[in-house]
Structures are given as C-alpha cells and as structure tokens.
RNA sequence: GGGUGCUUAGCUCAGUGGUAGAGCGUCUCGUUUACACCGAGAAUGUCGGGGGUUCGAAACCCUCAGCGCCCA
C-alpha cells in the first residue's frame, strides 16, 4: 500500500519481505552480456563453519554500500557470494561430532569421512548465508560459489600443475610448524605468537677441559642436540671451537662449531644445535653437516632419544630433563617465569612444535616480486595508502609457503608417486599411470582462496563472466587478512591471469572493537552479536552505525548505545517523512523554476546539491564515515530542524505548492543517497512517497550546480542566527515554549518575507506592540511586548557573555591586522576575512553595550 | 630487533596552515499542530611534553614520553 506510512517504524515488519522482493525481482543478478560497464566485488569467503560476527557485518555493509551505489549509477554490478571450505576448522567440527560417538576419522576411512563432511555441510554449514540476507547483502545468489565446488577444484588442479611445471612448487624436507593436536603442518601465518611464561635455563655441557654452558627455553630438545654453536668472533670460546663436548644425559659427544647466526649477546653466547627441532638450528646443521636427531613423534611425545625420557610428553620431559641435569649439577642458572613469544596453532591454540618433515612448498620469490610490483607501479591501489608499507614489508620478505596439510578435508594434492619414486602431477582431465599412488595430503585452504577472484568467474574456462567481470573492481576487507589472503590472491592472480591483477583497488577497513576500544575476544567476554542488534534496532541501524564508524583502515569502537542512536536517526527520518507526506510533499511534476522559489526552498536545494556532490566523492574514495556524517547532519539538522520548521508556516497556511514539490524532491534525493547504507527504510519511504517500483534500481542522484545559491544560504544563516538569539532570550527569561509573545520585527526588506515563518517557529504573535524588551543581531531587531517585566539579571548575564565573546574575537582580529608580517604575507582573501570579522565584532560590541545601557534604565 | 600507527571535550573519535568539531554522556527548560527513539538552550579542551619552521601550527620538521598493531 503506497502513499502512507505506519505511525511508527518497525524494521522487523519490513526487512524480510523487502529482501525477498529484491531477490525475486532479480535486481541483484548481474548480466555478463550487458553493455553497461562492469563493477565487481568478490566477497571475502566466510568459513563454511562460520556465523556472522560483527566484523563480517562491517565488511559486508561497506561492500553492499559500494555495490548498491554502483548499481544505481548504471554499472553492471556483481557482488559474488560464496564460502570457503576451511580445511582444519571444518574437519575439527566433524571430528568433534564423531568423537561424541567415540569414533575418529580413521575408524571411518577417508572416503566415508569426506562424505560425512559434505553431509555436515548440507545440513549445518553456511548458517552465515541466511544472516547475510538479514543484513540486506545485495549479492548475486545465482553465482554462489564454494571453494570445493567442481569448477573451483578444476582451477586448483590447473594452477597447481602450472606452478609445478614452472618449478614454482617443490617438495622438500624442512622444519615446518607442526600442530601436535591437529597432526598437520601449518604455514607461518597459521601460527599465532603469544607471550608465554616459560623457563630459561643455562646448562653446562661437557666435563674436565671441555666445558661449555648453553642457554635454552626448551631443555628437553637437548637430547637431540647435534652440536653446540658459538659466534666465530667470540673470544671466550675461541679455543673450544672444533672440540668435542659431552652431551649430558644422552652420553654422546658432539662438536662445538662456529656460525655467524649465533648472537654472542644472547644468553651465554653458546647455543645448542638441535637440527631436527628448530628452524635456525636446521640451517646451521645443513652448513656444518650436523646429523638430524629426531627425538619426538608427531604427537609431541619423546621418541627416539634412546634415553629414559622416551614416552614422556614434551612438557613433562622438559621438567624431567631439567631435574636430571640439576641432579648432575649442570644447571648454572635458571629464570622462571621467562616471558617469551611462543607459536600456537591458530585453530586450536596448541603450542606449535617445529618439526622436520617432508612437505610441499610454493617458491614465492618470483610470485611475490610480481605482487609487489603491481602495487608499486600503481596497477593496484591500496586504500588507505598508509597501509601499503605493511604490504611491502610482508611481501618482500616472504618465506616459501608450505602448502601441504595432513588432513582429509580439502583439495587433495594432485601428485602421484610411481613404484620407482616417479612423480607425476595430474592436471584436470588427466589420469595417473596405472599402479601410481596419490599423495595423501591436501592443500592449505588459502591455496584455493587465493584463486577466488577468477575461479569463481569460471577460470580456467574463458567464460563470459570472466571476460566481463575480471579483473574485479575493488577488494574490501580488513587489514588483518592482508597477508593471509590478499597477498596470496595477488600472487596467484597475476600468475594465472598472465599478469592481469585480480583487482584494481584494495580497500582496507579496520576491526570492530568494544566500546572502550579494546579488542573483542571470547575470553574477555566483550564480543557482540550482530543478529541481536538487528533484532533490537533493525538492520539499517546496525549498518548505519558501522558505516558511520568506518574511517579507512582504522579500527572502530562500537557500543550498543551507538546503534540505538542510529535507530533514533531512522525513526527521525520516518517521522519527518510522515510529516512531509501529511503536508502534501510530492515528487509529481517538474521542479518549479528556481527564481519562483522562496529563499528557504532555494537554500535546502543548495544544501542538497552540495551534499550530493560531497557524498559522491567520499563514497568513491571509501570515506564511509565522513559520507554518513554529512548525510546525518543534512537530514537531521538542515532538513528536520531548519527546513521543516521554517516551512511549517507556509505548509500550514497552504499558500505554497512550491514547497511541497521541493520537499518531495529533497526527500527523494536524500533517500537515494542514503539507500546504499540504509536500504530497507529508504526503500519503504521512497516507495510510499514516489509510488515507484524500487530504489534498488533507481538512478543515483546527481548534484545540480545550478542549485548552489550562496545568497539564499547567507539569508537563511541570518534567519538561523536571529532565531537562535530569540530562543536564548526566551530560555534565559524562563518563558515557556507554549507561551506566545506579542512581538514585531524591525528588519530590512529582504527579511520581510520570512518574518511569518520565523514567528511561527518562535511562537511570536505579530502585531503592533509596545516593546518592553528586544533581541538584536546585525541588521535585524525583534521587539517583544512582555506582560511581565523581564529578568534583568538573566538578560544582563546573557548580554555580558555575548559581549565578552565579541570582545575576544575583536581582539584576535585586531592583533592579526596590526601584525606587519601578517599583512605582508597572508593571502588577500584571509586579510579581507579578518577585516570583516573586525567590523562585525565591533558593531556587535556597540549593539550589546547599547542594550546593556537600556537595561540599566529599566 | 624491524615495520607501522596512535596520543584532540567525561567516553569513542573526526579534523593535513587561517577564530577547536561530531556522536554519546552531563546540566537547565519544555509535551509547540512529525518525532520524548523528541525539541530548545548550556557547560566542557594550555589539541601528550619540549624545541623548531611560518605572518600564522592540532596540522609541517626535530626530539622526548606513553599506548597499540603487524612481523621476527
């Protein structure tokens, strides 16, 4: 039912039906055969296990804002949704379910387990998709993608083979990050470094002439030591280098070597070399031909040390080893707790164990170089640019990427091994030779997400989608996954697409923090639920709050009160629109000629025109916060507090049909401008007002420079000053709002047309009066006939306050103008401005003094 | 250790050379024919400290202090 709005705004009643309508109408569906220019965003794929958290809500709000704006601007806008298979996370979820029945994945076997995961996905996966509908995401559901889909899997095989053939994928035995709980290798970025309270002990090795004390935080690994290393220039140990020293407990002799890697300042300047259990030690061991002694199994349990510690958990062994060493009098010093950074599995928080193991790696140097260049030469822009150094810092020093995972859920590595150690990479559509066995591992989840901007568009098939929508326009994401994801997409995108970058712009936003600016975390209990917020305040209020807080690359604090404030804004708009419609606001017919309009109408059109051009520029440059701020103040201050108030008299008297048309126009344009951020409420109000089909497919407003009217703006500013002055007077005098005061205006001609409007706002009764008090600004005087005598004290206080302000302003102006340097160097316009300020404040001071004189006479 | 950002009103934050701003909170008054999820008015700041550049600095430079994030 158009043409009417319910007396109160109820988000819950309008949101779901509107979303259904939009999807049914196909507004979000992009057409690859369209002749319109393309605008593409691929969604950062949420985990299939995930649900919508407040960070998604922010990320999606910003993307939806851009996509909706571009759609209105006439672009063929595609926002492509989808999900990530999230290898470890998903496997953990399903394994946990199995564990409830006392089963492990090994009990089921690989094939059955994977089937189980797919079942889980179809039953419980993707909860986030419905939550995205709540938020109003204008994604093209017909193109929904999943990283394990057939098409995307083909993309994975294709690029794996291409990388392998060019020597960019290799298999090697290296020290990798190992999670003893997930039982898989992890890449560097899947490891979180936390400050842990550990221990730092100094252990004396050797006896008699050959003794040396080493420092360690992982005493148990000494059982696997292959050497002791010192810095080559360290005079303390010069004589010991080359000698063999007794390794306690293990009762082996190991060499003392010299290597540049050792920091002579750290600890005793001598370090133990445990080649199989530490990446730095590994490097040294390779250089010095030190044997790799593996003393721990995949579960982090001691094994193979041939000591009594075998069979102990690594942490139990740590204590036991230290005690055993102490018993031998070999502990020279110990610090406990010793706070140092320790790696933890980002999925399960288990302490990472560096482990010697054979894994597949991507050789990143050439790929990273291209990814760096694409940003350096300007093909890809990072917004805000302050974050670019962080990108370079990472990409210029990136280590080779360990891509194999000892999991079952994911893209299985397409490498087959023959009976005589032959290695064959099997591309899409190819078959492995008879008798070959496939590598059991799967690829890191980020391997497939790195292909997202083109695998979702059909690659490796040269599809219409790929031709139309690649490269994508902008990637909107939090700076926290710049390394995880963005850098990898850059590397693979440039490689797979023959140097064509995956996106033109990387627009980074910050993180949502709690109301005190603290990081949200489950352990702190300060997380918030966007769904609850939408239930309470509506999706528009949540979206507006997030967009209003989104300064490029900056974190934002969020509190429930902020969202309440946005809900209030929505209510305000709703009520203003109801009021406008009750008073006949219309969008029918042409806008009246400018010269036939009164100054108030011309003023709001002028303000609107500036708003449109400013908001447009701001949204195009990802300045969501500033754009929202401008809209908020235009709507609340200019439109509601001033334009509607100043128009009430003419609307009530029915004398102006022009105002009804202008009001309709302003609302129409405002709704268009605000629609990308608050789609639901604007759509509802706009349809009621215009009786048109949908704002989603309406045109984006264009600023009309002819509407800019400085004269009208100056006049209305003057009206605002008078009105504020009179309000202060009434307030200070304690005159009730409801009490009408007989009054008259003494003002120049150009004000006369607006005296009625002002009197209405100020509740003044115009007529011939005997004045007993007055207010005055610049060229306008308002005289009142007060039935009771005025509060002289209050009036004196008010005037004296104004006087002191004016005097201070005058003084600053005088000082400037008396400054020879200022007069000589300041630009002409600034000098004129200061002169005008001086004149204005001088007149102000005279006027106030006269009023104060008058007051003493009363 | 390397990189990077921040320090402005009680709180959270805008503000890149010309009289210090917003939201929320606070105080006073008020139901006037859209709205109390409201209106009107008010208070609140040596813009972290110290130097410098400039006619003029919250902003540019140097320096000190504190906080944060990323990486090692």
mmCIF file of N, CA and C in Angstrom, chain A residues 42-114:
data_model
loop_
_atom_site.group_PDB
_atom_site.id
_atom_site.type_symbol
_atom_site.label_atom_id
_atom_site.label_comp_id
_atom_site.label_asym_id
_atom_site.label_seq_id
_atom_site.Cartn_x
_atom_site.Cartn_y
_atom_site.Cartn_z
ATOM 1 N N UNK A 42 34.204 -9.492 -5.297
ATOM 2 C CA UNK A 42 34.007 -10.851 -4.790
ATOM 3 C C UNK A 42 34.067 -10.769 -3.276
ATOM 4 N N UNK A 43 33.169 -11.474 -2.653
ATOM 5 C CA UNK A 43 33.091 -11.405 -1.198
ATOM 6 C C UNK A 43 34.270 -12.164 -0.596
ATOM 7 N N UNK A 44 34.879 -11.628 0.448
ATOM 8 C CA UNK A 44 35.852 -12.474 1.142
ATOM 9 C C UNK A 44 35.095 -13.677 1.694
ATOM 10 N N UNK A 45 35.392 -14.874 1.177
ATOM 11 C CA UNK A 45 34.521 -16.004 1.513
ATOM 12 C C UNK A 45 34.605 -16.372 2.995
ATOM 13 N N UNK A 46 33.481 -16.319 3.676
ATOM 14 C CA UNK A 46 33.487 -16.740 5.074
ATOM 15 C C UNK A 46 33.648 -18.251 5.157
ATOM 16 N N UNK A 47 34.117 -18.725 6.304
ATOM 17 C CA UNK A 47 34.237 -20.162 6.516
ATOM 18 C C UNK A 47 32.864 -20.803 6.512
ATOM 19 N N UNK A 48 32.787 -21.992 5.937
ATOM 20 C CA UNK A 48 31.521 -22.721 5.886
ATOM 21 C C UNK A 48 31.041 -23.040 7.310
ATOM 22 N N UNK A 49 31.986 -23.069 8.245
ATOM 23 C CA UNK A 49 31.618 -23.347 9.635
ATOM 24 C C UNK A 49 31.162 -22.097 10.368
ATOM 25 N N UNK A 50 31.333 -20.937 9.748
ATOM 26 C CA UNK A 50 31.181 -19.684 10.484
ATOM 27 C C UNK A 50 29.768 -19.173 10.583
ATOM 28 N N UNK A 51 29.584 -18.244 11.497
ATOM 29 C CA UNK A 51 28.341 -17.481 11.526
ATOM 30 C C UNK A 51 28.726 -16.003 11.525
ATOM 31 N N UNK A 52 27.751 -15.179 11.226
ATOM 32 C CA UNK A 52 28.020 -13.759 11.023
ATOM 33 C C UNK A 52 28.473 -13.099 12.320
ATOM 34 N N UNK A 53 29.704 -12.625 12.349
ATOM 35 C CA UNK A 53 30.114 -11.840 13.504
ATOM 36 C C UNK A 53 30.174 -10.373 13.098
ATOM 37 N N UNK A 54 30.461 -9.544 14.081
ATOM 38 C CA UNK A 54 30.336 -8.109 13.845
ATOM 39 C C UNK A 54 31.324 -7.621 12.778
ATOM 40 N N UNK A 55 32.452 -8.320 12.661
ATOM 41 C CA UNK A 55 33.415 -7.957 11.629
ATOM 42 C C UNK A 55 32.872 -8.198 10.222
ATOM 43 N N UNK A 56 32.169 -9.310 10.043
ATOM 44 C CA UNK A 56 31.508 -9.548 8.758
ATOM 45 C C UNK A 56 30.498 -8.444 8.492
ATOM 46 N N UNK A 57 29.741 -8.112 9.532
ATOM 47 C CA UNK A 57 28.686 -7.111 9.360
ATOM 48 C C UNK A 57 29.276 -5.811 8.821
ATOM 49 N N UNK A 58 30.426 -5.424 9.360
ATOM 50 C CA UNK A 58 31.100 -4.223 8.864
ATOM 51 C C UNK A 58 31.553 -4.418 7.416
ATOM 52 N N UNK A 59 32.267 -5.500 7.188
ATOM 53 C CA UNK A 59 32.817 -5.786 5.867
ATOM 54 C C UNK A 59 31.704 -5.801 4.813
ATOM 55 N N UNK A 60 30.612 -6.452 5.147
ATOM 56 C CA UNK A 60 29.512 -6.577 4.197
ATOM 57 C C UNK A 60 28.771 -5.264 3.999
ATOM 58 N N UNK A 61 28.621 -4.508 5.066
ATOM 59 C CA UNK A 61 27.950 -3.215 4.948
ATOM 60 C C UNK A 61 28.690 -2.324 3.953
ATOM 61 N N UNK A 62 30.000 -2.309 4.066
ATOM 62 C CA UNK A 62 30.784 -1.446 3.182
ATOM 63 C C UNK A 62 30.703 -1.933 1.736
ATOM 64 N N UNK A 63 30.811 -3.238 1.558
ATOM 65 C CA UNK A 63 30.727 -3.770 0.196
ATOM 66 C C UNK A 63 29.353 -3.526 -0.407
ATOM 67 N N UNK A 64 28.341 -3.749 0.401
ATOM 68 C CA UNK A 64 26.980 -3.570 -0.111
ATOM 69 C C UNK A 64 26.729 -2.113 -0.470
ATOM 70 N N UNK A 65 27.289 -1.223 0.339
ATOM 71 C CA UNK A 65 27.145 0.203 0.065
ATOM 72 C C UNK A 65 27.737 0.542 -1.300
ATOM 73 N N UNK A 66 28.936 0.040 -1.557
ATOM 74 C CA UNK A 66 29.574 0.322 -2.848
ATOM 75 C C UNK A 66 28.787 -0.292 -3.998
ATOM 76 N N UNK A 67 28.386 -1.539 -3.826
ATOM 77 C CA UNK A 67 27.710 -2.242 -4.913
ATOM 78 C C UNK A 67 26.359 -1.594 -5.216
ATOM 79 N N UNK A 68 25.636 -1.257 -4.173
ATOM 80 C CA UNK A 68 24.329 -0.622 -4.406
ATOM 81 C C UNK A 68 24.487 0.743 -5.072
ATOM 82 N N UNK A 69 25.500 1.479 -4.650
ATOM 83 C CA UNK A 69 25.718 2.777 -5.282
ATOM 84 C C UNK A 69 26.058 2.603 -6.761
ATOM 85 N N UNK A 70 26.966 1.683 -7.051
ATOM 86 C CA UNK A 70 27.381 1.489 -8.434
ATOM 87 C C UNK A 70 26.215 0.976 -9.286
ATOM 88 N N UNK A 71 25.398 0.138 -8.705
ATOM 89 C CA UNK A 71 24.218 -0.355 -9.431
ATOM 90 C C UNK A 71 23.327 0.816 -9.799
ATOM 91 N N UNK A 72 23.133 1.722 -8.848
ATOM 92 C CA UNK A 72 22.297 2.902 -9.108
ATOM 93 C C UNK A 72 22.953 3.832 -10.117
ATOM 94 N N UNK A 73 24.278 3.788 -10.165
ATOM 95 C CA UNK A 73 24.998 4.644 -11.112
ATOM 96 C C UNK A 73 24.999 4.079 -12.517
ATOM 97 N N UNK A 74 24.397 2.909 -12.698
ATOM 98 C CA UNK A 74 24.293 2.369 -14.046
ATOM 99 C C UNK A 74 25.361 1.361 -14.402
ATOM 100 N N UNK A 75 26.054 0.861 -13.399
ATOM 101 C CA UNK A 75 27.030 -0.191 -13.672
ATOM 102 C C UNK A 75 26.337 -1.547 -13.665
ATOM 103 N N UNK A 76 26.923 -2.505 -14.387
ATOM 104 C CA UNK A 76 26.500 -3.889 -14.260
ATOM 105 C C UNK A 76 27.225 -4.402 -13.026
ATOM 106 N N UNK A 77 26.514 -4.337 -11.909
ATOM 107 C CA UNK A 77 27.176 -4.579 -10.633
ATOM 108 C C UNK A 77 27.047 -6.034 -10.228
ATOM 109 N N UNK A 78 28.188 -6.638 -9.959
ATOM 110 C CA UNK A 78 28.194 -8.022 -9.490
ATOM 111 C C UNK A 78 28.875 -8.103 -8.144
ATOM 112 N N UNK A 79 28.141 -8.589 -7.167
ATOM 113 C CA UNK A 79 28.753 -8.897 -5.878
ATOM 114 C C UNK A 79 28.597 -10.396 -5.708
ATOM 115 N N UNK A 80 29.727 -11.062 -5.800
ATOM 116 C CA UNK A 80 29.700 -12.521 -5.875
ATOM 117 C C UNK A 80 29.891 -13.162 -4.500
ATOM 118 N N UNK A 81 28.888 -13.938 -4.050
ATOM 119 C CA UNK A 81 28.961 -14.536 -2.718
ATOM 120 C C UNK A 81 29.553 -15.933 -2.751
ATOM 121 N N UNK A 82 29.930 -16.431 -1.597
ATOM 122 C CA UNK A 82 30.425 -17.793 -1.535
ATOM 123 C C UNK A 82 31.064 -18.087 -0.198
ATOM 124 N N UNK A 83 31.564 -19.302 -0.098
ATOM 125 C CA UNK A 83 32.154 -19.732 1.157
ATOM 126 C C UNK A 83 33.436 -20.511 0.929
ATOM 127 N N UNK A 84 34.192 -20.558 1.986
ATOM 128 C CA UNK A 84 35.464 -21.241 1.995
ATOM 129 C C UNK A 84 35.308 -22.575 2.718
ATOM 130 N N UNK A 85 35.980 -23.634 2.225
ATOM 131 C CA UNK A 85 35.785 -24.945 2.850
ATOM 132 C C UNK A 85 36.498 -25.074 4.192
ATOM 133 N N UNK A 86 37.426 -24.143 4.468
ATOM 134 C CA UNK A 86 38.047 -24.043 5.797
ATOM 135 C C UNK A 86 38.559 -25.384 6.321
ATOM 136 N N UNK A 87 39.562 -25.919 5.636
ATOM 137 C CA UNK A 87 40.081 -27.253 5.938
ATOM 138 C C UNK A 87 40.110 -27.684 7.389
ATOM 139 N N UNK A 88 41.002 -27.093 8.169
ATOM 140 C CA UNK A 88 41.172 -27.563 9.546
ATOM 141 C C UNK A 88 39.910 -27.316 10.362
ATOM 142 N N UNK A 89 39.336 -26.114 10.228
ATOM 143 C CA UNK A 89 38.179 -25.753 11.055
ATOM 144 C C UNK A 89 37.027 -26.727 10.826
ATOM 145 N N UNK A 90 36.754 -27.014 9.552
ATOM 146 C CA UNK A 90 35.630 -27.891 9.243
ATOM 147 C C UNK A 90 35.916 -29.321 9.684
ATOM 148 N N UNK A 91 37.134 -29.763 9.401
ATOM 149 C CA UNK A 91 37.482 -31.125 9.806
ATOM 150 C C UNK A 91 37.364 -31.273 11.325
ATOM 151 N N UNK A 92 37.797 -30.235 12.049
ATOM 152 C CA UNK A 92 37.679 -30.277 13.510
ATOM 153 C C UNK A 92 36.231 -30.405 13.965
ATOM 154 N N UNK A 93 35.339 -29.652 13.312
ATOM 155 C CA UNK A 93 33.925 -29.679 13.695
ATOM 156 C C UNK A 93 33.361 -31.091 13.530
ATOM 157 N N UNK A 94 33.634 -31.675 12.376
ATOM 158 C CA UNK A 94 33.066 -33.000 12.108
ATOM 159 C C UNK A 94 33.731 -34.068 12.983
ATOM 160 N N UNK A 95 35.034 -33.923 13.205
ATOM 161 C CA UNK A 95 35.719 -34.880 14.075
ATOM 162 C C UNK A 95 35.178 -34.823 15.498
ATOM 163 N N UNK A 96 34.803 -33.622 15.914
ATOM 164 C CA UNK A 96 34.247 -33.471 17.251
ATOM 165 C C UNK A 96 32.928 -34.226 17.357
ATOM 166 N N UNK A 97 32.117 -34.141 16.288
ATOM 167 C CA UNK A 97 30.853 -34.889 16.268
ATOM 168 C C UNK A 97 31.112 -36.389 16.356
ATOM 169 N N UNK A 98 32.120 -36.844 15.604
ATOM 170 C CA UNK A 98 32.452 -38.266 15.631
ATOM 171 C C UNK A 98 32.923 -38.675 17.015
ATOM 172 N N UNK A 99 33.705 -37.801 17.621
ATOM 173 C CA UNK A 99 34.263 -38.108 18.939
ATOM 174 C C UNK A 99 33.148 -38.344 19.953
ATOM 175 N N UNK A 100 32.042 -37.641 19.765
ATOM 176 C CA UNK A 100 30.901 -37.826 20.670
ATOM 177 C C UNK A 100 30.393 -39.265 20.616
ATOM 178 N N UNK A 101 30.582 -39.899 19.453
ATOM 179 C CA UNK A 101 30.187 -41.306 19.319
ATOM 180 C C UNK A 101 31.386 -42.228 19.531
ATOM 181 N N UNK A 102 32.453 -41.675 20.058
ATOM 182 C CA UNK A 102 33.639 -42.472 20.322
ATOM 183 C C UNK A 102 34.400 -42.877 19.074
ATOM 184 N N UNK A 103 34.215 -42.138 17.996
ATOM 185 C CA UNK A 103 34.884 -42.503 16.738
ATOM 186 C C UNK A 103 35.940 -41.484 16.354
ATOM 187 N N UNK A 104 36.919 -41.930 15.578
ATOM 188 C CA UNK A 104 37.849 -40.997 14.951
ATOM 189 C C UNK A 104 37.651 -41.124 13.445
ATOM 190 N N UNK A 105 38.261 -40.191 12.718
ATOM 191 C CA UNK A 105 38.090 -40.252 11.266
ATOM 192 C C UNK A 105 38.744 -41.509 10.696
ATOM 193 N N UNK A 106 39.758 -41.989 11.419
ATOM 194 C CA UNK A 106 40.444 -43.183 10.923
ATOM 195 C C UNK A 106 39.553 -44.422 11.014
ATOM 196 N N UNK A 107 38.632 -44.411 11.991
ATOM 197 C CA UNK A 107 37.684 -45.520 12.087
ATOM 198 C C UNK A 107 36.802 -45.596 10.844
ATOM 199 N N UNK A 108 36.496 -44.445 10.283
ATOM 200 C CA UNK A 108 35.583 -44.392 9.139
ATOM 201 C C UNK A 108 36.291 -44.606 7.815
ATOM 202 N N UNK A 109 37.508 -44.175 7.738
ATOM 203 C CA UNK A 109 38.213 -44.195 6.460
ATOM 204 C C UNK A 109 37.995 -42.889 5.726
ATOM 205 N N UNK A 110 38.920 -42.621 4.842
ATOM 206 C CA UNK A 110 38.960 -41.323 4.182
ATOM 207 C C UNK A 110 37.674 -41.001 3.408
ATOM 208 N N UNK A 111 37.261 -41.931 2.578
ATOM 209 C CA UNK A 111 36.125 -41.667 1.690
ATOM 210 C C UNK A 111 34.846 -41.397 2.480
ATOM 211 N N UNK A 112 34.611 -42.266 3.480
ATOM 212 C CA UNK A 112 33.399 -42.121 4.282
ATOM 213 C C UNK A 112 33.433 -40.821 5.083
ATOM 214 N N UNK A 113 34.644 -40.473 5.545
ATOM 215 C CA UNK A 113 34.755 -39.255 6.331
ATOM 216 C C UNK A 113 34.415 -38.015 5.488
ATOM 217 N N UNK A 114 34.971 -37.980 4.284
ATOM 218 C CA UNK A 114 34.714 -36.838 3.408
ATOM 219 C C UNK A 114 33.228 -36.744 3.073
#
